[in-house]
Amino acid sequence: MSSPQNQFLEYLAKNKMAATEQRRIVLEVFLGTQGHHSCEELYAHVSKRDSSISPATVYRTIKLIAESGIAESLDFGDGITRFECRHDREHHDHLVCIRCNRRIEVMEDRIEELQEKLACKHEFEVHRHKMILYGICPDCRKQ
Amino acid sequence: MSSPQNQFLEYLAKNKMAATEQRRIVLEVFLGTQGHHSCEELYAHVSKRDSSISPATVYRTIKLIAESGIAESLDFGDGITRFECRHDREHHDHLVCIRCNRRIEVMEDRIEELQEKLACKHEFEVHRHKMILYGICPDCRKQ
DNA sequence: TTATCAAATGAGAACCGATGTCAAGACATG
DNA sequence: CATGTCTTGACATCGGTTCTCATTTGATAA
Ligand SMILES: [Mn+2]
Ligand SMILES: [Mn+2]
Ligand SMILES: [Zn+2]
Ligand SMILES: [Zn+2]
């Protein structure tokens, strides 16, 4: 498997899009982060590297990065779209603490299997799914 | 179990809120609908009954109806908050067609159980969850 | 009943993440 | 290089929702 940088360049080439300096920088900054980040947060990091890059370019570029398969967009229901890196990572879902917003990443094969069966039963062809469990995390329960 | 009307009145009384004509009408209109409806759609129906009621009141009231437990707010990820009636209905999740937006309601006890176990494993106290499977519905697959 | 006053309403402004517009600038191709 | 298209930064605009505030209404007590 190629590096995310090459994967992105291939995606750009295949779609006849230019490999600009801004796109390279946004990708580098994104790859340098961990967790789930909003465009606003990414823009703050990008600005430190090159303050001339605009928020609009960050919005545009992270969307391309997601379309190339390197990032996944996440919607935790608070009106802010976040992105996380998909490169060399397995699929997972999230537990979200409604007190402190802590997010725990989880994966349960049997749930995934049952989701597929459930869809199959309705002759539905699943492309993706979203499963979020909202509640109180261990730390917040102790308080 | 009392009627949703009484349940709402009890909720209002308990929170020292007035049982206004507008609130009664929005509830009646909401109860008269089936499926998943946005505030804009509800407002259109409410207007037919009483054209003096404002959109803001519909937004405010449906939120109270949800807080009272009669409605549930749904987020299918398209930026529009929808509401569906919870009164005398079991919990369910949704399959969403990314072509025609058709929504199929599903319920799988084993998934619900595994979700609870999964949360338990992380010492997480689940309050609610969201599970949506996005894909192509049977009708759209045939095309 | 009627008076009282906090609560709710309608109208419209404001919010805010995100997208659109467009002239100026940068990239790929020869 | 020169060319033509793509991309960019700046800024306007969008749309669902929330806020603000003067006016009206409903709950409670006289
Ligand atoms: Mn994650
Ligand atoms: Mn439903
Ligand atoms: Zn927490
Ligand atoms: Zn369909």
mmCIF file of C-alpha atoms (C1' of nucleotides) and ligand atoms in Angstrom:
data_model
loop_
_atom_site.group_PDB
_atom_site.id
_atom_site.type_symbol
_atom_site.label_atom_id
_atom_site.label_comp_id
_atom_site.label_asym_id
_atom_site.label_seq_id
_atom_site.Cartn_x
_atom_site.Cartn_y
_atom_site.Cartn_z
ATOM 1 C CA MET A 1 0.000 0.000 0.000
ATOM 2 C CA SER A 2 1.324 3.425 -0.979
ATOM 3 C CA SER A 3 1.810 6.374 1.329
ATOM 4 C CA PRO A 4 -1.161 8.666 1.907
ATOM 5 C CA GLN A 5 0.793 11.382 0.126
ATOM 6 C CA ASN A 6 1.077 9.247 -2.998
ATOM 7 C CA GLN A 7 -2.504 8.077 -2.665
ATOM 8 C CA PHE A 8 -3.627 11.710 -2.656
ATOM 9 C CA LEU A 9 -1.409 12.615 -5.631
ATOM 10 C CA GLU A 10 -2.827 9.664 -7.557
ATOM 11 C CA TYR A 11 -6.354 10.783 -6.722
ATOM 12 C CA LEU A 12 -5.586 14.308 -7.919
ATOM 13 C CA ALA A 13 -3.958 13.044 -11.123
ATOM 14 C CA LYS A 14 -6.815 10.658 -11.874
ATOM 15 C CA ASN A 15 -9.261 13.554 -11.569
ATOM 16 C CA LYS A 16 -7.017 15.943 -13.497
ATOM 17 C CA MET A 17 -6.553 18.194 -10.513
ATOM 18 C CA ALA A 18 -3.366 20.091 -9.738
ATOM 19 C CA ALA A 19 -0.985 19.123 -6.957
ATOM 20 C CA THR A 20 -0.704 22.569 -5.444
ATOM 21 C CA GLU A 21 1.451 23.652 -2.539
ATOM 22 C CA GLN A 22 -1.702 24.403 -0.476
ATOM 23 C CA ARG A 23 -3.073 20.888 -1.000
ATOM 24 C CA ARG A 24 0.263 19.369 0.014
ATOM 25 C CA ILE A 25 0.380 21.453 3.179
ATOM 26 C CA VAL A 26 -3.209 20.744 4.210
ATOM 27 C CA LEU A 27 -2.603 17.013 3.756
ATOM 28 C CA GLU A 28 0.647 17.137 5.738
ATOM 29 C CA VAL A 29 -1.017 19.019 8.576
ATOM 30 C CA PHE A 30 -3.966 16.615 8.556
ATOM 31 C CA LEU A 31 -1.677 13.578 8.638
ATOM 32 C CA GLY A 32 0.205 15.163 11.526
ATOM 33 C CA THR A 33 -2.893 15.217 13.698
ATOM 34 C CA GLN A 34 -4.584 12.478 15.659
ATOM 35 C CA GLY A 35 -8.226 12.140 16.577
ATOM 36 C CA HIS A 36 -11.207 14.008 15.209
ATOM 37 C CA HIS A 37 -10.666 17.537 13.920
ATOM 38 C CA SER A 38 -12.900 20.258 12.542
ATOM 39 C CA CYS A 39 -11.963 22.429 9.581
ATOM 40 C CA GLU A 40 -11.582 25.325 11.979
ATOM 41 C CA GLU A 41 -9.018 23.364 14.004
ATOM 42 C CA LEU A 42 -7.200 22.194 10.893
ATOM 43 C CA TYR A 43 -7.139 25.761 9.587
ATOM 44 C CA ALA A 44 -5.509 26.922 12.829
ATOM 45 C CA HIS A 45 -2.747 24.347 12.369
ATOM 46 C CA VAL A 46 -2.385 25.079 8.666
ATOM 47 C CA SER A 47 -2.032 28.796 9.413
ATOM 48 C CA LYS A 48 0.985 28.134 11.608
ATOM 49 C CA ARG A 49 2.689 26.458 8.655
ATOM 50 C CA ASP A 50 1.550 28.977 6.037
ATOM 51 C CA SER A 51 -0.556 31.904 7.164
ATOM 52 C CA SER A 52 -1.553 32.830 3.624
ATOM 53 C CA ILE A 53 -3.730 29.736 3.172
ATOM 54 C CA SER A 54 -7.407 30.591 3.491
ATOM 55 C CA PRO A 55 -10.129 28.759 5.434
ATOM 56 C CA ALA A 56 -11.957 28.107 2.155
ATOM 57 C CA THR A 57 -8.968 26.173 0.850
ATOM 58 C CA VAL A 58 -8.913 24.048 3.985
ATOM 59 C CA TYR A 59 -12.629 23.286 3.590
ATOM 60 C CA ARG A 60 -12.126 22.462 -0.084
ATOM 61 C CA THR A 61 -9.008 20.378 0.419
ATOM 62 C CA ILE A 62 -10.124 18.255 3.369
ATOM 63 C CA LYS A 63 -13.139 17.325 1.277
ATOM 64 C CA LEU A 64 -10.821 16.118 -1.482
ATOM 65 C CA ILE A 65 -8.776 14.219 1.075
ATOM 66 C CA ALA A 66 -11.959 12.514 2.232
ATOM 67 C CA GLU A 67 -12.986 11.715 -1.345
ATOM 68 C CA SER A 68 -9.564 10.181 -1.953
ATOM 69 C CA GLY A 69 -10.263 7.786 0.917
ATOM 70 C CA ILE A 70 -7.575 9.106 3.250
ATOM 71 C CA ALA A 71 -9.961 10.912 5.574
ATOM 72 C CA GLU A 72 -13.438 10.131 6.835
ATOM 73 C CA SER A 73 -15.922 12.809 7.809
ATOM 74 C CA LEU A 74 -17.675 12.365 11.119
ATOM 75 C CA ASP A 75 -20.893 13.855 12.423
ATOM 76 C CA PHE A 76 -21.289 13.636 16.185
ATOM 77 C CA GLY A 77 -24.472 15.665 16.043
ATOM 78 C CA ASP A 78 -23.206 18.998 17.314
ATOM 79 C CA GLY A 79 -23.276 20.756 13.968
ATOM 80 C CA ILE A 80 -19.539 20.502 13.402
ATOM 81 C CA THR A 81 -18.120 18.172 10.761
ATOM 82 C CA ARG A 82 -14.927 16.515 11.923
ATOM 83 C CA PHE A 83 -12.402 14.439 10.026
ATOM 84 C CA GLU A 84 -10.218 11.554 11.018
ATOM 85 C CA CYS A 85 -7.503 9.666 9.213
ATOM 86 C CA ARG A 86 -8.523 6.402 7.563
ATOM 87 C CA HIS A 87 -5.082 5.479 6.280
ATOM 88 C CA ASP A 88 -3.890 2.189 7.790
ATOM 89 C CA ARG A 89 -6.790 2.233 10.221
ATOM 90 C CA GLU A 90 -9.634 -0.236 10.692
ATOM 91 C CA HIS A 91 -13.250 0.843 10.673
ATOM 92 C CA HIS A 92 -14.606 1.731 14.100
ATOM 93 C CA ASP A 93 -17.557 3.407 15.777
ATOM 94 C CA HIS A 94 -17.719 5.805 18.711
ATOM 95 C CA LEU A 95 -18.959 6.195 22.251
ATOM 96 C CA VAL A 96 -19.479 9.894 22.996
ATOM 97 C CA CYS A 97 -19.666 11.346 26.510
ATOM 98 C CA ILE A 98 -22.466 13.905 26.746
ATOM 99 C CA ARG A 99 -20.745 15.562 29.726
ATOM 100 C CA CYS A 100 -17.117 16.023 28.647
ATOM 101 C CA ASN A 101 -17.356 15.153 24.925
ATOM 102 C CA ARG A 102 -14.737 12.436 25.327
ATOM 103 C CA ARG A 103 -14.894 9.975 22.481
ATOM 104 C CA ILE A 104 -13.998 6.315 22.769
ATOM 105 C CA GLU A 105 -13.346 4.282 19.641
ATOM 106 C CA VAL A 106 -14.946 0.853 19.529
ATOM 107 C CA MET A 107 -15.304 -2.061 17.165
ATOM 108 C CA GLU A 108 -17.539 -5.081 17.547
ATOM 109 C CA ASP A 109 -17.460 -7.587 14.696
ATOM 110 C CA ARG A 110 -20.737 -9.212 15.713
ATOM 111 C CA ILE A 111 -22.551 -5.865 15.475
ATOM 112 C CA GLU A 112 -21.096 -5.266 12.035
ATOM 113 C CA GLU A 113 -22.219 -8.728 10.934
ATOM 114 C CA LEU A 114 -25.722 -8.227 12.280
ATOM 115 C CA GLN A 115 -25.956 -4.842 10.564
ATOM 116 C CA GLU A 116 -25.125 -6.533 7.272
ATOM 117 C CA LYS A 117 -27.701 -9.268 7.885
ATOM 118 C CA LEU A 118 -30.309 -6.707 8.854
ATOM 119 C CA ALA A 119 -29.771 -4.765 5.650
ATOM 120 C CA CYS A 120 -29.777 -7.960 3.624
ATOM 121 C CA LYS A 121 -33.137 -8.936 5.105
ATOM 122 C CA HIS A 122 -34.533 -5.695 3.659
ATOM 123 C CA GLU A 123 -32.705 -6.213 0.344
ATOM 124 C CA PHE A 124 -30.693 -3.130 1.153
ATOM 125 C CA GLU A 125 -27.150 -2.659 -0.149
ATOM 126 C CA VAL A 126 -25.221 -0.905 2.636
ATOM 127 C CA HIS A 127 -22.507 1.571 1.591
ATOM 128 C CA ARG A 128 -21.617 2.937 4.996
ATOM 129 C CA HIS A 129 -23.057 3.235 8.455
ATOM 130 C CA LYS A 130 -23.015 5.480 11.442
ATOM 131 C CA MET A 131 -23.276 4.163 14.966
ATOM 132 C CA ILE A 132 -22.778 6.418 17.949
ATOM 133 C CA LEU A 133 -23.601 5.551 21.542
ATOM 134 C CA TYR A 134 -24.160 8.667 23.665
ATOM 135 C CA GLY A 135 -23.786 8.480 27.413
ATOM 136 C CA ILE A 136 -21.574 9.141 30.430
ATOM 137 C CA CYS A 137 -17.938 8.102 30.406
ATOM 138 C CA PRO A 138 -16.244 6.350 33.361
ATOM 139 C CA ASP A 139 -14.519 9.545 34.530
ATOM 140 C CA CYS A 140 -17.711 11.603 34.488
ATOM 141 C CA ARG A 141 -19.661 8.835 36.262
ATOM 142 C CA LYS A 142 -17.333 9.112 39.255
ATOM 143 C CA GLN A 143 -18.190 12.766 39.735
ATOM 144 C CA MET B 1 -50.564 5.334 29.933
ATOM 145 C CA SER B 2 -52.071 8.761 29.434
ATOM 146 C CA SER B 3 -52.702 10.418 26.105
ATOM 147 C CA PRO B 4 -49.848 12.348 24.545
ATOM 148 C CA GLN B 5 -51.929 15.484 25.069
ATOM 149 C CA ASN B 6 -52.058 14.882 28.811
ATOM 150 C CA GLN B 7 -48.453 13.837 28.918
ATOM 151 C CA PHE B 8 -47.514 17.149 27.338
ATOM 152 C CA LEU B 9 -49.743 19.143 29.706
ATOM 153 C CA GLU B 10 -48.165 17.347 32.668
ATOM 154 C CA TYR B 11 -44.713 18.143 31.332
ATOM 155 C CA LEU B 12 -45.636 21.811 30.956
ATOM 156 C CA ALA B 13 -47.167 21.958 34.446
ATOM 157 C CA LYS B 14 -44.189 20.262 36.036
ATOM 158 C CA ASN B 15 -41.896 22.847 34.471
ATOM 159 C CA LYS B 16 -44.231 25.756 35.258
ATOM 160 C CA MET B 17 -44.832 26.501 31.601
ATOM 161 C CA ALA B 18 -48.104 27.741 30.184
ATOM 162 C CA ALA B 19 -50.470 25.565 28.173
ATOM 163 C CA THR B 20 -50.946 28.022 25.348
ATOM 164 C CA GLU B 21 -53.195 27.690 22.346
ATOM 165 C CA GLN B 22 -50.125 27.637 20.071
ATOM 166 C CA ARG B 23 -48.571 24.741 21.969
ATOM 167 C CA ARG B 24 -51.802 22.782 21.802
ATOM 168 C CA ILE B 25 -52.066 23.326 18.049
ATOM 169 C CA VAL B 26 -48.448 22.395 17.307
ATOM 170 C CA LEU B 27 -48.857 19.192 19.318
ATOM 171 C CA GLU B 28 -52.120 18.311 17.558
ATOM 172 C CA VAL B 29 -50.560 18.892 14.149
ATOM 173 C CA PHE B 30 -47.491 16.870 15.093
ATOM 174 C CA LEU B 31 -49.611 13.972 16.356
ATOM 175 C CA GLY B 32 -51.581 14.085 13.117
ATOM 176 C CA THR B 33 -48.478 13.354 11.048
ATOM 177 C CA GLN B 34 -46.661 10.107 10.369
ATOM 178 C CA GLY B 35 -43.019 9.584 9.594
ATOM 179 C CA HIS B 36 -40.129 11.995 9.964
ATOM 180 C CA HIS B 37 -40.854 15.698 9.659
ATOM 181 C CA SER B 38 -38.776 18.851 9.702
ATOM 182 C CA CYS B 39 -39.829 22.032 11.488
ATOM 183 C CA GLU B 40 -40.385 23.626 8.108
ATOM 184 C CA GLU B 41 -42.851 20.870 7.175
ATOM 185 C CA LEU B 42 -44.580 21.052 10.537
ATOM 186 C CA TYR B 43 -44.823 24.832 10.220
ATOM 187 C CA ALA B 44 -46.521 24.430 6.830
ATOM 188 C CA HIS B 45 -49.140 22.179 8.403
ATOM 189 C CA VAL B 46 -49.520 24.396 11.455
ATOM 190 C CA SER B 47 -50.071 27.426 9.231
ATOM 191 C CA LYS B 48 -53.062 25.774 7.610
ATOM 192 C CA ARG B 49 -54.657 25.428 11.030
ATOM 193 C CA ASP B 50 -53.636 28.879 12.315
ATOM 194 C CA SER B 51 -51.687 31.148 9.991
ATOM 195 C CA SER B 52 -50.725 33.524 12.797
ATOM 196 C CA ILE B 53 -48.407 30.996 14.440
ATOM 197 C CA SER B 54 -44.775 31.785 13.684
ATOM 198 C CA PRO B 55 -41.965 29.444 12.639
ATOM 199 C CA ALA B 56 -40.097 30.335 15.832
ATOM 200 C CA THR B 57 -42.974 28.998 17.910
ATOM 201 C CA VAL B 58 -42.950 25.730 15.963
ATOM 202 C CA TYR B 59 -39.195 25.393 16.531
ATOM 203 C CA ARG B 60 -39.628 26.191 20.223
ATOM 204 C CA THR B 61 -42.621 23.928 20.738
ATOM 205 C CA ILE B 62 -41.418 20.812 18.940
ATOM 206 C CA LYS B 63 -38.344 20.997 21.141
ATOM 207 C CA LEU B 64 -40.577 20.960 24.215
ATOM 208 C CA ILE B 65 -42.542 18.064 22.757
ATOM 209 C CA ALA B 66 -39.288 16.179 22.341
ATOM 210 C CA GLU B 67 -38.192 17.018 25.891
ATOM 211 C CA SER B 68 -41.521 15.737 27.174
ATOM 212 C CA GLY B 69 -40.734 12.381 25.575
ATOM 213 C CA ILE B 70 -43.488 12.470 22.964
ATOM 214 C CA ALA B 71 -41.204 13.222 20.041
ATOM 215 C CA GLU B 72 -37.709 12.150 19.140
ATOM 216 C CA SER B 73 -35.368 14.286 17.091
ATOM 217 C CA LEU B 74 -33.580 12.565 14.229
ATOM 218 C CA ASP B 75 -30.437 13.535 12.363
ATOM 219 C CA PHE B 76 -30.007 11.758 9.055
ATOM 220 C CA GLY B 77 -26.937 13.835 8.265
ATOM 221 C CA ASP B 78 -28.406 16.201 5.689
ATOM 222 C CA GLY B 79 -28.444 19.229 7.950
ATOM 223 C CA ILE B 80 -32.163 19.021 8.664
ATOM 224 C CA THR B 81 -33.452 17.986 12.070
ATOM 225 C CA ARG B 82 -36.544 15.827 11.805
ATOM 226 C CA PHE B 83 -38.970 14.645 14.458
ATOM 227 C CA GLU B 84 -40.991 11.501 14.831
ATOM 228 C CA CYS B 85 -43.597 10.439 17.332
ATOM 229 C CA ARG B 86 -42.413 8.250 20.180
ATOM 230 C CA HIS B 87 -45.791 7.806 21.821
ATOM 231 C CA ASP B 88 -46.824 4.130 21.869
ATOM 232 C CA ARG B 89 -43.917 3.262 19.580
ATOM 233 C CA GLU B 90 -40.949 0.993 20.151
ATOM 234 C CA HIS B 91 -37.392 2.158 19.637
ATOM 235 C CA HIS B 92 -36.064 1.545 16.149
ATOM 236 C CA ASP B 93 -33.200 2.508 13.879
ATOM 237 C CA HIS B 94 -33.122 3.428 10.196
ATOM 238 C CA LEU B 95 -31.871 2.324 6.812
ATOM 239 C CA VAL B 96 -31.540 5.375 4.543
ATOM 240 C CA CYS B 97 -31.404 5.183 0.747
ATOM 241 C CA ILE B 98 -28.739 7.548 -0.591
ATOM 242 C CA ARG B 99 -30.514 7.661 -3.973
ATOM 243 C CA CYS B 100 -34.182 8.330 -3.148
ATOM 244 C CA ASN B 101 -33.934 9.162 0.570
ATOM 245 C CA ARG B 102 -36.397 6.409 1.434
ATOM 246 C CA ARG B 103 -36.137 5.430 5.056
ATOM 247 C CA ILE B 104 -36.820 1.951 6.369
ATOM 248 C CA GLU B 105 -37.410 1.423 10.076
ATOM 249 C CA VAL B 106 -35.620 -1.546 11.621
ATOM 250 C CA MET B 107 -35.120 -3.144 15.004
ATOM 251 C CA GLU B 108 -32.716 -5.911 15.922
ATOM 252 C CA ASP B 109 -32.664 -6.950 19.567
ATOM 253 C CA ARG B 110 -29.285 -8.665 19.283
ATOM 254 C CA ILE B 111 -27.672 -5.449 18.055
ATOM 255 C CA GLU B 112 -29.203 -3.502 20.926
ATOM 256 C CA GLU B 113 -27.891 -6.097 23.376
ATOM 257 C CA LEU B 114 -24.411 -6.019 21.910
ATOM 258 C CA GLN B 115 -24.399 -2.231 22.019
ATOM 259 C CA GLU B 116 -25.174 -2.379 25.715
ATOM 260 C CA LYS B 117 -22.434 -4.967 26.299
ATOM 261 C CA LEU B 118 -19.972 -2.921 24.292
ATOM 262 C CA ALA B 119 -20.665 0.178 26.369
ATOM 263 C CA CYS B 120 -20.505 -1.849 29.567
ATOM 264 C CA LYS B 121 -17.077 -3.152 28.591
ATOM 265 C CA HIS B 122 -15.878 0.459 28.502
ATOM 266 C CA GLU B 123 -17.716 1.319 31.743
ATOM 267 C CA PHE B 124 -19.892 3.627 29.716
ATOM 268 C CA GLU B 125 -23.482 4.413 30.730
ATOM 269 C CA VAL B 126 -25.468 4.698 27.482
ATOM 270 C CA HIS B 127 -28.325 7.214 27.410
ATOM 271 C CA ARG B 128 -29.249 6.922 23.771
ATOM 272 C CA HIS B 129 -27.788 5.793 20.502
ATOM 273 C CA LYS B 130 -27.912 6.538 16.851
ATOM 274 C CA MET B 131 -27.542 3.845 14.214
ATOM 275 C CA ILE B 132 -28.128 4.594 10.560
ATOM 276 C CA LEU B 133 -27.208 2.317 7.664
ATOM 277 C CA TYR B 134 -26.787 4.251 4.409
ATOM 278 C CA GLY B 135 -27.110 2.448 1.098
ATOM 279 C CA ILE B 136 -29.317 1.622 -1.875
ATOM 280 C CA CYS B 137 -32.890 0.491 -1.354
ATOM 281 C CA PRO B 138 -34.450 -2.451 -3.258
ATOM 282 C CA ASP B 139 -36.335 -0.170 -5.667
ATOM 283 C CA CYS B 140 -33.273 1.873 -6.549
ATOM 284 C CA ARG B 141 -31.161 -1.255 -6.981
ATOM 285 C CA LYS B 142 -33.443 -2.424 -9.762
ATOM 286 C CA GLN B 143 -32.778 0.711 -11.787
ATOM 287 C "C1'" DT C 1 -64.374 38.645 37.864
ATOM 288 C "C1'" DT C 2 -60.639 41.475 37.387
ATOM 289 C "C1'" DA C 3 -55.842 42.893 38.277
ATOM 290 C "C1'" DT C 4 -51.311 41.555 38.151
ATOM 291 C "C1'" DC C 5 -47.051 40.023 36.296
ATOM 292 C "C1'" DA C 6 -44.153 36.532 34.645
ATOM 293 C "C1'" DA C 7 -44.063 33.847 30.644
ATOM 294 C "C1'" DA C 8 -44.855 33.214 25.674
ATOM 295 C "C1'" DT C 9 -45.359 35.060 21.227
ATOM 296 C "C1'" DG C 10 -44.439 37.148 16.385
ATOM 297 C "C1'" DA C 11 -41.324 39.661 13.696
ATOM 298 C "C1'" DG C 12 -37.197 39.988 12.169
ATOM 299 C "C1'" DA C 13 -32.206 40.221 13.152
ATOM 300 C "C1'" DA C 14 -28.338 37.442 14.190
ATOM 301 C "C1'" DC C 15 -25.749 33.312 14.250
ATOM 302 C "C1'" DC C 16 -22.444 30.075 12.229
ATOM 303 C "C1'" DG C 17 -20.562 26.333 9.685
ATOM 304 C "C1'" DA C 18 -20.302 25.836 5.188
ATOM 305 C "C1'" DT C 19 -20.510 27.022 0.183
ATOM 306 C "C1'" DG C 20 -20.588 30.188 -3.811
ATOM 307 C "C1'" DT C 21 -18.525 34.008 -6.608
ATOM 308 C "C1'" DC C 22 -14.954 35.983 -9.050
ATOM 309 C "C1'" DA C 23 -10.717 38.437 -10.201
ATOM 310 C "C1'" DA C 24 -5.929 37.415 -9.560
ATOM 311 C "C1'" DG C 25 -2.472 34.012 -9.385
ATOM 312 C "C1'" DA C 26 -0.393 29.287 -9.990
ATOM 313 C "C1'" DC C 27 0.143 24.933 -12.280
ATOM 314 C "C1'" DA C 28 0.596 21.513 -16.184
ATOM 315 C "C1'" DT C 29 1.474 20.868 -20.869
ATOM 316 C "C1'" DG C 30 3.934 21.689 -25.058
ATOM 317 C "C1'" DC D 1 8.608 30.702 -21.879
ATOM 318 C "C1'" DA D 2 3.661 31.010 -23.506
ATOM 319 C "C1'" DT D 3 -0.795 29.276 -23.117
ATOM 320 C "C1'" DG D 4 -5.110 28.029 -21.089
ATOM 321 C "C1'" DT D 5 -7.189 25.966 -17.337
ATOM 322 C "C1'" DC D 6 -7.405 25.214 -12.526
ATOM 323 C "C1'" DT D 7 -6.986 26.964 -8.016
ATOM 324 C "C1'" DT D 8 -6.763 30.422 -4.787
ATOM 325 C "C1'" DG D 9 -7.947 34.245 -1.259
ATOM 326 C "C1'" DA D 10 -11.215 37.521 -0.122
ATOM 327 C "C1'" DC D 11 -15.560 38.163 0.756
ATOM 328 C "C1'" DA D 12 -20.499 37.577 -0.005
ATOM 329 C "C1'" DT D 13 -24.105 34.429 0.597
ATOM 330 C "C1'" DC D 14 -26.674 30.542 2.193
ATOM 331 C "C1'" DG D 15 -30.022 27.958 5.234
ATOM 332 C "C1'" DG D 16 -31.457 25.978 9.364
ATOM 333 C "C1'" DT D 17 -31.818 27.494 13.696
ATOM 334 C "C1'" DT D 18 -31.589 30.584 17.646
ATOM 335 C "C1'" DC D 19 -31.805 35.097 19.702
ATOM 336 C "C1'" DT D 20 -33.866 39.710 20.878
ATOM 337 C "C1'" DC D 21 -37.366 42.411 22.310
ATOM 338 C "C1'" DA D 22 -41.760 44.872 22.336
ATOM 339 C "C1'" DT D 23 -46.340 43.162 22.679
ATOM 340 C "C1'" DT D 24 -49.690 39.846 24.115
ATOM 341 C "C1'" DT D 25 -51.272 36.038 26.773
ATOM 342 C "C1'" DG D 26 -52.184 32.839 30.472
ATOM 343 C "C1'" DA D 27 -51.869 31.555 35.485
ATOM 344 C "C1'" DT D 28 -52.577 33.100 39.898
ATOM 345 C "C1'" DA D 29 -54.298 35.846 43.450
ATOM 346 C "C1'" DA D 30 -57.184 39.521 44.939
HETATM 347 MN MN MN E 1 -12.571 7.767 15.456
HETATM 348 MN MN MN E 2 -38.414 6.306 12.374
HETATM 349 ZN ZN ZN E 3 -17.108 12.286 30.184
HETATM 350 ZN ZN ZN E 4 -33.955 4.314 -2.944
#
